[in-house]
Coordinates of C-alpha atoms in Angstrom, one line a residue:
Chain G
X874 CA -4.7 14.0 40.1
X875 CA -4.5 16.8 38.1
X876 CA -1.0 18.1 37.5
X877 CA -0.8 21.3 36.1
X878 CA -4.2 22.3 34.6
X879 CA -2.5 25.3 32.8
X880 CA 0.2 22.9 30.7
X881 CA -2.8 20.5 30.2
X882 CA -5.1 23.5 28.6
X883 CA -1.9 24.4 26.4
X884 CA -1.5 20.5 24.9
X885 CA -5.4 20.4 24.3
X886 CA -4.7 24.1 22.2
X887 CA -1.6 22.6 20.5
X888 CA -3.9 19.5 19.8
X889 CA -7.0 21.2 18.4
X890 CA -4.8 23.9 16.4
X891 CA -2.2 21.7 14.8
X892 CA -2.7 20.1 11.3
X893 CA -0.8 16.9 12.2
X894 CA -0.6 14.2 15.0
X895 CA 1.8 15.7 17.7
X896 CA 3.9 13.1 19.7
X897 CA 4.8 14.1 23.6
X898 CA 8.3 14.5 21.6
X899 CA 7.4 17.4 20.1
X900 CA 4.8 19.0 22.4
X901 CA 7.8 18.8 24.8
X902 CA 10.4 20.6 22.9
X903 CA 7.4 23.3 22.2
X904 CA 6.8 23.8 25.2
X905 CA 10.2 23.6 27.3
X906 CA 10.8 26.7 25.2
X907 CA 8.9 29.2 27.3
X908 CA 8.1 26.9 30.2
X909 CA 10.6 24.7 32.7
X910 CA 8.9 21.3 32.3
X911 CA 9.6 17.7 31.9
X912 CA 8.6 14.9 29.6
X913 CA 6.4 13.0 32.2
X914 CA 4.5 16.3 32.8
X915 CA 3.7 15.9 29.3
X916 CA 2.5 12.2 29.9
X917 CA 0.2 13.5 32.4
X918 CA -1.1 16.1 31.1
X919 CA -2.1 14.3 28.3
X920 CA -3.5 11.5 30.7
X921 CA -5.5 14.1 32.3
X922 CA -6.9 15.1 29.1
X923 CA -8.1 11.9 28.6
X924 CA -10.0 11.8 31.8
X925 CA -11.1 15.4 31.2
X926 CA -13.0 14.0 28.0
X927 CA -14.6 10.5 29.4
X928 CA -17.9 12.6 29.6
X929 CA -17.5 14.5 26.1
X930 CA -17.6 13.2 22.8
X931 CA -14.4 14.4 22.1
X932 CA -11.2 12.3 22.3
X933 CA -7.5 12.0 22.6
X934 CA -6.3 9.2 20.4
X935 CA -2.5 8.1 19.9
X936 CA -1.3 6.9 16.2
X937 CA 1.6 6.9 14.4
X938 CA 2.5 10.1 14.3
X939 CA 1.4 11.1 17.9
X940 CA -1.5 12.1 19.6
X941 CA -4.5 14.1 18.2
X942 CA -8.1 14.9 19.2
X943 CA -11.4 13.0 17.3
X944 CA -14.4 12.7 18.2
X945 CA -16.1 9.9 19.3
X946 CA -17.3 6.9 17.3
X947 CA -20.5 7.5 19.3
X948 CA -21.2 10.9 16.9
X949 CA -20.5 9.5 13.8
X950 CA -23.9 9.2 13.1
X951 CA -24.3 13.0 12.9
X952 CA -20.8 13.2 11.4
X953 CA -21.6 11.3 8.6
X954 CA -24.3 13.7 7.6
X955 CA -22.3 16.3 7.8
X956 CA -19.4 15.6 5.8
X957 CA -21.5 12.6 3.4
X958 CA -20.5 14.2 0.0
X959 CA -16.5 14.7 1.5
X960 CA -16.2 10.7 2.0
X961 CA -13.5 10.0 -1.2
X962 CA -13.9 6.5 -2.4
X963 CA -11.1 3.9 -3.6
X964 CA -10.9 1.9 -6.5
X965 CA -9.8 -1.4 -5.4
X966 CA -7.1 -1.3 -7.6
X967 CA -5.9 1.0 -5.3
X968 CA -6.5 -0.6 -2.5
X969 CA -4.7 -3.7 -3.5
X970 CA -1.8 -1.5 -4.4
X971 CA -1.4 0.2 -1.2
X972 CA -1.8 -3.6 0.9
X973 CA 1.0 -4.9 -1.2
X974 CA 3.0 -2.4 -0.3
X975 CA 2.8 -2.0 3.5
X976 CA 2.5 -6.1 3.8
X977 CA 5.6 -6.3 1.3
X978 CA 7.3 -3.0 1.6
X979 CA 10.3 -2.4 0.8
X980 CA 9.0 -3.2 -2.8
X981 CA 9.8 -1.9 -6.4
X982 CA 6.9 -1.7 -9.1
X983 CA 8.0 -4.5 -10.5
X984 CA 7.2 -6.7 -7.1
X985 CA 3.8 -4.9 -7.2
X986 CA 3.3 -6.0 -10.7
X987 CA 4.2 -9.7 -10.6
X988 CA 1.8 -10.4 -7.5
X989 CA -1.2 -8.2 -9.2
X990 CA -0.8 -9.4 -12.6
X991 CA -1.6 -6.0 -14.6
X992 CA 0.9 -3.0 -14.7
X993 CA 1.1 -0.5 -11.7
X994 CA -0.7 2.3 -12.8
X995 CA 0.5 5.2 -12.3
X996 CA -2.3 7.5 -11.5
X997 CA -2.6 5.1 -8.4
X998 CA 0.8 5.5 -7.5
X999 CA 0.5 9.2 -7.8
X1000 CA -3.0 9.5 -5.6
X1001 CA -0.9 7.4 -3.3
X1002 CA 2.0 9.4 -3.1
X1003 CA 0.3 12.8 -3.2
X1004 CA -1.5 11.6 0.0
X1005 CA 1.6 11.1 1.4
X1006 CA 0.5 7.6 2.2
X1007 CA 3.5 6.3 0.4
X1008 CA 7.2 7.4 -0.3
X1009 CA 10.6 6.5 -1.7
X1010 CA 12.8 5.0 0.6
X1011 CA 15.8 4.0 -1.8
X1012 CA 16.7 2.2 -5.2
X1013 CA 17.2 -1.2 -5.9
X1014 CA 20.3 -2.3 -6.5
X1015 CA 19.9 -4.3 -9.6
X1016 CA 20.1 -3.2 -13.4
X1017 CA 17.8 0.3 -13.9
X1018 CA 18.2 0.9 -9.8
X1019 CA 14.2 0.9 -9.3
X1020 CA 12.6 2.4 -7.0
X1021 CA 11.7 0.8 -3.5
X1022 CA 8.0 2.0 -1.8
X1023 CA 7.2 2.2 1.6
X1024 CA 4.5 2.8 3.5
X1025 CA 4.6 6.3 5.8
X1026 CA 3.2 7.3 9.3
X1027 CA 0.4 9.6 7.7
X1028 CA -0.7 6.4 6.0
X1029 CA -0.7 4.7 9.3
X1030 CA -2.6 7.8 10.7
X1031 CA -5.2 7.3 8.1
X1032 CA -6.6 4.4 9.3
X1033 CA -5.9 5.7 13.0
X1034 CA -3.5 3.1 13.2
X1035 CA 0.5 3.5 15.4
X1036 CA 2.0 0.6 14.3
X1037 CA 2.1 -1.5 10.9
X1038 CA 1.9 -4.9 12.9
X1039 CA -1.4 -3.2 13.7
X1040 CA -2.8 -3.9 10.2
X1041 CA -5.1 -7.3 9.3
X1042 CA -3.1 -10.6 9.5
X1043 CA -1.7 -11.4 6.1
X1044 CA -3.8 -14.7 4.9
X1045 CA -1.1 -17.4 5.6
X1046 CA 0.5 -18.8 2.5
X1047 CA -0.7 -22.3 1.3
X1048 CA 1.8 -24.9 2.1
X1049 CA 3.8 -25.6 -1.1
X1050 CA 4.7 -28.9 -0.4
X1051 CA 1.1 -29.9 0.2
X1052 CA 0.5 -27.9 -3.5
X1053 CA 2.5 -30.2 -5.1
X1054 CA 1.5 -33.3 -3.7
X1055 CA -2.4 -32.7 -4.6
X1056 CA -1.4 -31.5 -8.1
X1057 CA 0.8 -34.5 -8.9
X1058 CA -2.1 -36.8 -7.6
X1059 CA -4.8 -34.8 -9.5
X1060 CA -2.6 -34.3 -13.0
X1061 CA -1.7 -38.2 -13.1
X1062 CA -5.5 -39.0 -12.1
X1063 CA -6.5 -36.4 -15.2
X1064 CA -4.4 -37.7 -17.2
X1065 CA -6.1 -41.1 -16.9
X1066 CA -9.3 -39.6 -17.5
X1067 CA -8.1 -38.1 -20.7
X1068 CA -10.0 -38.6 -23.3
X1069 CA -7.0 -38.9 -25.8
X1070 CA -5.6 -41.5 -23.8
X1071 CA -9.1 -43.1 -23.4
X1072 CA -10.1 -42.9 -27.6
X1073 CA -6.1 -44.4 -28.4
X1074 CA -7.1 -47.6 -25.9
X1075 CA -10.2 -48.3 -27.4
Chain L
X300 CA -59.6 -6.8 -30.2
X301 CA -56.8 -5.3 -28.7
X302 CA -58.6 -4.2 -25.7
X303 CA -60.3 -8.2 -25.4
X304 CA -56.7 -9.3 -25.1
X305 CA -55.7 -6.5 -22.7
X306 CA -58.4 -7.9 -20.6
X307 CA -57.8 -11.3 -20.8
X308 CA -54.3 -10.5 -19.7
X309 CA -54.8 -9.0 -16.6
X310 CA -56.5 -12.0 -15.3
X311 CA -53.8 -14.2 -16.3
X312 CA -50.0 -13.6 -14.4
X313 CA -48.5 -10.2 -15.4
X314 CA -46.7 -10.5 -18.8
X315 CA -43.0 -8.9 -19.0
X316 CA -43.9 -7.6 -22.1
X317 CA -46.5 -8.4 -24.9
X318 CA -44.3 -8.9 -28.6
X319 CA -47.0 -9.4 -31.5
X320 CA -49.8 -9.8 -29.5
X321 CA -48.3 -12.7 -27.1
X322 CA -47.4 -12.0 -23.7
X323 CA -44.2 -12.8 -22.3
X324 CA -44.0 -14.3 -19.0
X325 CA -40.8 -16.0 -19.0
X326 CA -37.6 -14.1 -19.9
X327 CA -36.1 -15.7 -23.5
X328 CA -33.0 -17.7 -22.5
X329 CA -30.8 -15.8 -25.3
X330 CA -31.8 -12.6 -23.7
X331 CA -29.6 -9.8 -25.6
X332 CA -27.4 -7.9 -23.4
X333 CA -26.2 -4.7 -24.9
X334 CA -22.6 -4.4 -24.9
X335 CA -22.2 -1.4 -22.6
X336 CA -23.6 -3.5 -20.0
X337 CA -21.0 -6.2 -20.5
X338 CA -18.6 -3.5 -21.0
X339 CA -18.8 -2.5 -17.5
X340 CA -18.7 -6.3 -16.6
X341 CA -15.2 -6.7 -17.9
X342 CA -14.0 -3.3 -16.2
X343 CA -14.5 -4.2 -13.2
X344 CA -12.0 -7.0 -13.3
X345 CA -8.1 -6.0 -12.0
X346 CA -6.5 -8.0 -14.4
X347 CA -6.1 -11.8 -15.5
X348 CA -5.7 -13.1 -12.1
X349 CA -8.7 -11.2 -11.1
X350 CA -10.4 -12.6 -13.9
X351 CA -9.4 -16.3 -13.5
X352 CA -10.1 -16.0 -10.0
X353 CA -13.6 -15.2 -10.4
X354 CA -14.1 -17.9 -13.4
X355 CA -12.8 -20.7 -10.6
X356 CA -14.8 -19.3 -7.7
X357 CA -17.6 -18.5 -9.8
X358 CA -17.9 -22.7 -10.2
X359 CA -16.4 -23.3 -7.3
X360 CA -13.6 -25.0 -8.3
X361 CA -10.9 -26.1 -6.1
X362 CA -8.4 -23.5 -6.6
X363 CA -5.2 -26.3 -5.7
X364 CA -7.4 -28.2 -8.8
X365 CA -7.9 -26.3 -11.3
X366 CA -9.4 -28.4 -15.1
X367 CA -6.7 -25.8 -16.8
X368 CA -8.6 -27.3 -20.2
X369 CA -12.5 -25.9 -19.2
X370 CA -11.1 -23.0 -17.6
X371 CA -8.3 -22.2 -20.8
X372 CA -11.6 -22.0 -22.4
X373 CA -13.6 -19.6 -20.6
X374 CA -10.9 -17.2 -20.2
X375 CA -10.3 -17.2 -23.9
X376 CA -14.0 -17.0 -24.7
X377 CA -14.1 -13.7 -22.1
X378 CA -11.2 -12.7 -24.0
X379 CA -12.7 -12.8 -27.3
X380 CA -15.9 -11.1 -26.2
X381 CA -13.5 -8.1 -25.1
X382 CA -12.0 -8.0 -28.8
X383 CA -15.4 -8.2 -30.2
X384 CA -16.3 -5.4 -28.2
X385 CA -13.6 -3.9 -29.2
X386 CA -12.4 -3.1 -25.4
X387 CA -8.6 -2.0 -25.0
X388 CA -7.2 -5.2 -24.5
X389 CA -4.5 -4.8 -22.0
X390 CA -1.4 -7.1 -22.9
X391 CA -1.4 -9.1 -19.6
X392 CA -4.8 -10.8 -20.4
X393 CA -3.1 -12.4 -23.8
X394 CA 0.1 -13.3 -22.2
X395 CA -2.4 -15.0 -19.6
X396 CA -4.5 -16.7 -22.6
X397 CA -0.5 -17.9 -23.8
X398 CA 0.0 -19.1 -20.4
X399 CA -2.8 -21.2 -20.2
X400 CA -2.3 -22.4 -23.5
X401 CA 1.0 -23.7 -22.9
X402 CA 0.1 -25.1 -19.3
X403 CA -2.6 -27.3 -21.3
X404 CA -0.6 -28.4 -24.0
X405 CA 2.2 -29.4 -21.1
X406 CA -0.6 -31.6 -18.9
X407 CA -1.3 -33.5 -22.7
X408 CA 2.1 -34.5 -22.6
X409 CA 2.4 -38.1 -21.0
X410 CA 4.5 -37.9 -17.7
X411 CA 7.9 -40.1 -17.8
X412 CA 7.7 -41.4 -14.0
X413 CA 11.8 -41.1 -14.3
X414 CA 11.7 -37.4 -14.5
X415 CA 10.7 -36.8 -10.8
X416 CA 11.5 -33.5 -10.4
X417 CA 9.2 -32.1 -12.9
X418 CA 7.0 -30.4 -11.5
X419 CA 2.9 -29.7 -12.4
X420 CA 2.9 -26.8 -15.1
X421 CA 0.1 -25.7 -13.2
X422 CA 2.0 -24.7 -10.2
X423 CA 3.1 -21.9 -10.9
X424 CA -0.1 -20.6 -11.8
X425 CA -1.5 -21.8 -8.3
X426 CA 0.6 -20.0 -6.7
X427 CA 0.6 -16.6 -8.2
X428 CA -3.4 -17.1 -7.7
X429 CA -3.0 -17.8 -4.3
X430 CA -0.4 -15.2 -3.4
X431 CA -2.4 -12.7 -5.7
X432 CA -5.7 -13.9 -3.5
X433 CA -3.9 -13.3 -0.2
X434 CA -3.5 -9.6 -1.0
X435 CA -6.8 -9.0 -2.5
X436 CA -8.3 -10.7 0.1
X437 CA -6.3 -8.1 2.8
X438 CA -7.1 -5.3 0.7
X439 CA -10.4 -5.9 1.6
X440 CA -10.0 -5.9 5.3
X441 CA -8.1 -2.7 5.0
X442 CA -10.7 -0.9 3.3
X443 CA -13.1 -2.3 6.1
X444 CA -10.7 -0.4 8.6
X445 CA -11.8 2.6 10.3
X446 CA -10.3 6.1 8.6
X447 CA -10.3 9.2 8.6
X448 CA -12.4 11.4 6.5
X449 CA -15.3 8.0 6.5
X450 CA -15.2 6.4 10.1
X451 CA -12.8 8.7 11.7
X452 CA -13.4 12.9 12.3
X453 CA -10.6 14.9 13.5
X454 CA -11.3 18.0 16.0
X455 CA -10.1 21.2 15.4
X456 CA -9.9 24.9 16.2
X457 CA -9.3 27.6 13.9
X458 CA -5.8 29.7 14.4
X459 CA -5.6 33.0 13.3
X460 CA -3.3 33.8 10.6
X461 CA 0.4 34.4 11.7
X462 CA 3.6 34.7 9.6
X463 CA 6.9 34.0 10.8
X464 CA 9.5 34.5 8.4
X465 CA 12.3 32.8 8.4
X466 CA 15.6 32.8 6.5
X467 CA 18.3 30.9 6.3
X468 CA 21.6 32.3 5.4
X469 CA 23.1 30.0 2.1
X470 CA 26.5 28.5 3.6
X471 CA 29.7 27.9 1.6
X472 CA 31.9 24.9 0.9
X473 CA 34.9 25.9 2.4
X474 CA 32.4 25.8 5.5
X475 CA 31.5 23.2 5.1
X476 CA 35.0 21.1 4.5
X477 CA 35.6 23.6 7.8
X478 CA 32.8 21.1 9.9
X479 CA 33.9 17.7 7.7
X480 CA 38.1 18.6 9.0
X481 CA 36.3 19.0 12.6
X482 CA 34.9 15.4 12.3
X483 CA 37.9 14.0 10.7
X484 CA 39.6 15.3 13.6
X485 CA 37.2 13.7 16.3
X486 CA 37.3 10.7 14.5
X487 CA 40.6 10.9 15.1
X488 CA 40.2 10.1 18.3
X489 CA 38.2 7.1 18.3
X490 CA 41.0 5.6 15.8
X491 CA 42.5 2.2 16.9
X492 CA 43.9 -0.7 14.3
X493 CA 41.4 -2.4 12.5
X494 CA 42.4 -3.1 8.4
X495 CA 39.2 -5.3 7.7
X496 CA 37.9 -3.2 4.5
X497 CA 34.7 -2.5 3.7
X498 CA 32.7 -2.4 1.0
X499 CA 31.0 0.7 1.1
X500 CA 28.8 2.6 -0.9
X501 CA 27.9 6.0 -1.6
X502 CA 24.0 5.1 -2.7
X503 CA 23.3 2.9 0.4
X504 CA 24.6 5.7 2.9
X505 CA 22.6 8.0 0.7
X506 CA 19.3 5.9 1.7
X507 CA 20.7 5.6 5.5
X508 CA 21.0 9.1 5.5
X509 CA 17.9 10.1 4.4
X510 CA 16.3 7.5 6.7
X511 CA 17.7 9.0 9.9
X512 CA 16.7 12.7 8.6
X513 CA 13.4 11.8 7.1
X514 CA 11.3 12.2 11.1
X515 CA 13.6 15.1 12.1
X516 CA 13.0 18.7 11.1
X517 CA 17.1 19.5 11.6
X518 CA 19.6 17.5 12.5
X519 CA 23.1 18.2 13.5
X520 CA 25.8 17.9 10.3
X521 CA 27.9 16.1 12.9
X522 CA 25.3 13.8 14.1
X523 CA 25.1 12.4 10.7
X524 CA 29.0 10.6 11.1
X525 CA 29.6 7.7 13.0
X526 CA 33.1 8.5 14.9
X527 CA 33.7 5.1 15.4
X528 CA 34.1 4.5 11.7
X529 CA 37.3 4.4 9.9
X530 CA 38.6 7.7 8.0
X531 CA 37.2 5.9 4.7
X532 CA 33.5 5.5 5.9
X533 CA 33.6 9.2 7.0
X534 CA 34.1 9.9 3.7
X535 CA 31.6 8.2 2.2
X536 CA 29.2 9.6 4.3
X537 CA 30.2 13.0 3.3
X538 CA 30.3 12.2 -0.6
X539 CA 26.8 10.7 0.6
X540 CA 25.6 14.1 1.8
X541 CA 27.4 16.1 -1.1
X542 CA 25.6 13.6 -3.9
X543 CA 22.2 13.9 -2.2
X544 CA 22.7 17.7 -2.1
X545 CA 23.4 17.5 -6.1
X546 CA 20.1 15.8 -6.2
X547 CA 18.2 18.2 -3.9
X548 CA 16.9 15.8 -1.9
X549 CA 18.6 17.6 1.6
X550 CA 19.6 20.8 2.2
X551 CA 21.9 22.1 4.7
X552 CA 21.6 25.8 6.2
X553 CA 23.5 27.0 9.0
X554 CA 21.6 30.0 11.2
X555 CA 24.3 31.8 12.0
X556 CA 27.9 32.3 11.1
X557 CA 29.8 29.8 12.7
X558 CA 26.6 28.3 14.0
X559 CA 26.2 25.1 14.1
X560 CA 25.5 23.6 10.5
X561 CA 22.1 21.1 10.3
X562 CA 21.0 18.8 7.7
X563 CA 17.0 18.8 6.5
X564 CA 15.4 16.4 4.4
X565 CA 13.6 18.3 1.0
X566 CA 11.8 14.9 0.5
X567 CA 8.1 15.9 1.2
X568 CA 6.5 13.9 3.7

């Protein structure tokens, strides 16, 4: 049942208007400023937002950062028309990047580097950083104190995503006991095969 | 003449091209590829593991497998088609090419059944592939996900322009050692007799710090001490706060005199 339609209309306003996610948190301390209210009543409100949009194509969605209204998957047909030559692309470089550090985080460039094989580059780490998809969270403490990445909430947000354990599984790791085994069979096995071995026989 | 044979051709299957008077139907084997075109081939790879990756799936070679002598090959004849080409040949493909080299000369070696705990010189390699084909392989589902600005559209209504201006008085150190004697003095409090010492640094409570300010727009100067600590790991913590205000990573304001003092994290989110 609808609570307070009044509180509800002021949370869809704070919503619509505000650059960022807001979390019931912080639409609660906004609020019980002017108004004597609780945090459930925020809850509710929100809950009756929800309802309120079942027959729009509007929507309240929670991620990381809090709540914030999207439209519906069921537009993005027209959307994409609209906003076609806004869509920014990335490299896969990039991409790669960015997955080793929220599967891996905290990591250093260094961790980045070993498991991509090429040096970080660090126009990538700047895109990521100036999307605030990435930050410092300390220094390593081994010789030249390197710095450790993590991933943040807005990166999270991005992909309309609350938690990290949200993300794709990891592909498991290969067993290395198993790794061994098959390469000791196959390099003896090779070895035989050899056609060193073979032409010093004959 | 010319016109005869023009005839005769369209009859026939449609040529590729006619060189000298003799149509083409079947693309020549050693079909030159201008260089620009390879060019682009070789940028698209992310590096040597990229590259070696797509040489073993490209044959479909077991990765747990790999004939390091065929494949050593390719990857140095890719490698010498980017120096030919004169591409900028990033450092990590030759320390690869080295890599390889040394892995094959290694497997030549005959294997002393004594020495069991040698292990292949290609596992190494294996696993950096693997681990580096776990990521990529992620990376890809991520960039499948749904985001904003592609898959997801955010709703908004305009606000009207409003300024509210707001400064913040600068505070002083004595005010400052002021609000640290109050917490020394709490802490007080809370003091009982434990001697264990420990190790404490002034960089690790510089990251804690930061990590308990980074989600808050203000928090309390006080909050940021633990009163159950001994008199030692209160210091620390303000050393801590001191250091990272050296570095201009926080700032502390205090609204009012007397006010309370609060602690705000410059690190852009």
């Amino acid at each position: 049942m609808t609570t307070d339609s009044n509180l509800k209309n002021t949370i869809e306003a704070l919503l619509l208007s505000s650059d960022e996610p807001l979390s019931a948190d912080k639409l609660y301390k906004i609020i019980s400023n002017k108004k004597n209210i609780t945090k459930a009543d925020v809850l509710d409100s929100i809950n009756d937002l929800e309802d309120d949009y079942k027959s729009k194509e509007i929507e309240v969605s929670k991620v990381a950062s809090g709540y914030r209204i999207q439209a519906k998957k069921s537009i993005n047909d027209y959307l994409n028309i609209i906003f076609a030559e806004k869509t920014p692309r990335y490299s896969r470089a990039l991409m790669e990047t960015l997955s080793i550090i929220a599967y891996k985080q905290p990591v250093t460039r260094g961790d980045i580097e070993s498991i991509r094989g090429v040096s970080v580059s660090s126009s990538i780490m700047r895109t990521l950083s100036d999307r605030n998809w990435i930050k410092i969270i300390g220094y390593r403490d081994v010789p030249g104190k390197p710095a450790m990445f993590s991933t943040t909430p807005e990166f999270l947000n991005y992909f309309g995503l609350e938690r990290l354990d949200e993300l794709p599984d990891l592909p498991d790791i290969i067993e290395p006991k198993n790794l061994d085994l098959e390469l000791d069979d196959q390099s003896k096995s090779q070895n035989k095969e050899d056609p060193i071995s073979e032409s010093m026989l004959n | 003449m010319q016109e005869k044979d023009f005839n005769k051709l369209q009859q026939s299957e449609m040529p590729f091209a006619i060189v000298d008077g003799e149509e083409i139907t079947e693309l020549p084997k050693d079909l030159y590829i201008p260089p620009v075109a390879l060019q682009v081939f070789l940028d698209a790879f992310e590096g040597p593991l990229d590259l070696l990756l797509y040489l073993i799936r490209k044959q479909n070679l077991d990765i747990l497998n790999i004939p390091i002598a065929d494949i050593t090959e390719q990857y140095v004849n890719y490698i010498n088609l980017m120096k030919e080409l004169e591409l900028e040949l990033a450092g990590e493909y030759l320390l690869m090419a080295a890599m390889l080299a040394e892995i094959k000369s290694r497997l030549l070696l005959p294997i002393f059944e004594e020495i069991e705990d040698e292990e292949d010189p290609r596992a190494e390699l294996v696993r950096r592939l693997l681990e580096y084909e776990r990521y990529r392989k992620v990376s890809e589902e991520i960039n499948e996900l749904d985001r904003v600005e592609r898959d997801i559209y955010l709703s908004s209504v305009e606000t009207g322009q409003f300024e509210q201006p707001l400064i913040l008085p600068d505070i002083q150190l004595k005010e400052l050692v002021v609000s640290f004697q109050e917490v020394l003095k709490k802490a007080e409090m809370f003091s009982s007799l434990h001697f264990t010492k420990e190790p404490l640094s002034v960089k690790e409570r510089m990251i804690r710090i930061l990590e308990k300010i980074e989600n808050e727009d203000f928090v309390r100067f006080e909050d940021l001490f633990d009163l159950e600590e001994q008199k030692i790991g209160l210091v620390v913590t303000f050393l801590a706060l001191l250091e990272l205000m050296k570095e201009l990573l926080i700032e502390i304001v205090q609204a009012e005199e007397f006010g309370t003092i609060h602690v705000k994290t410059l690190i852009e989110k």
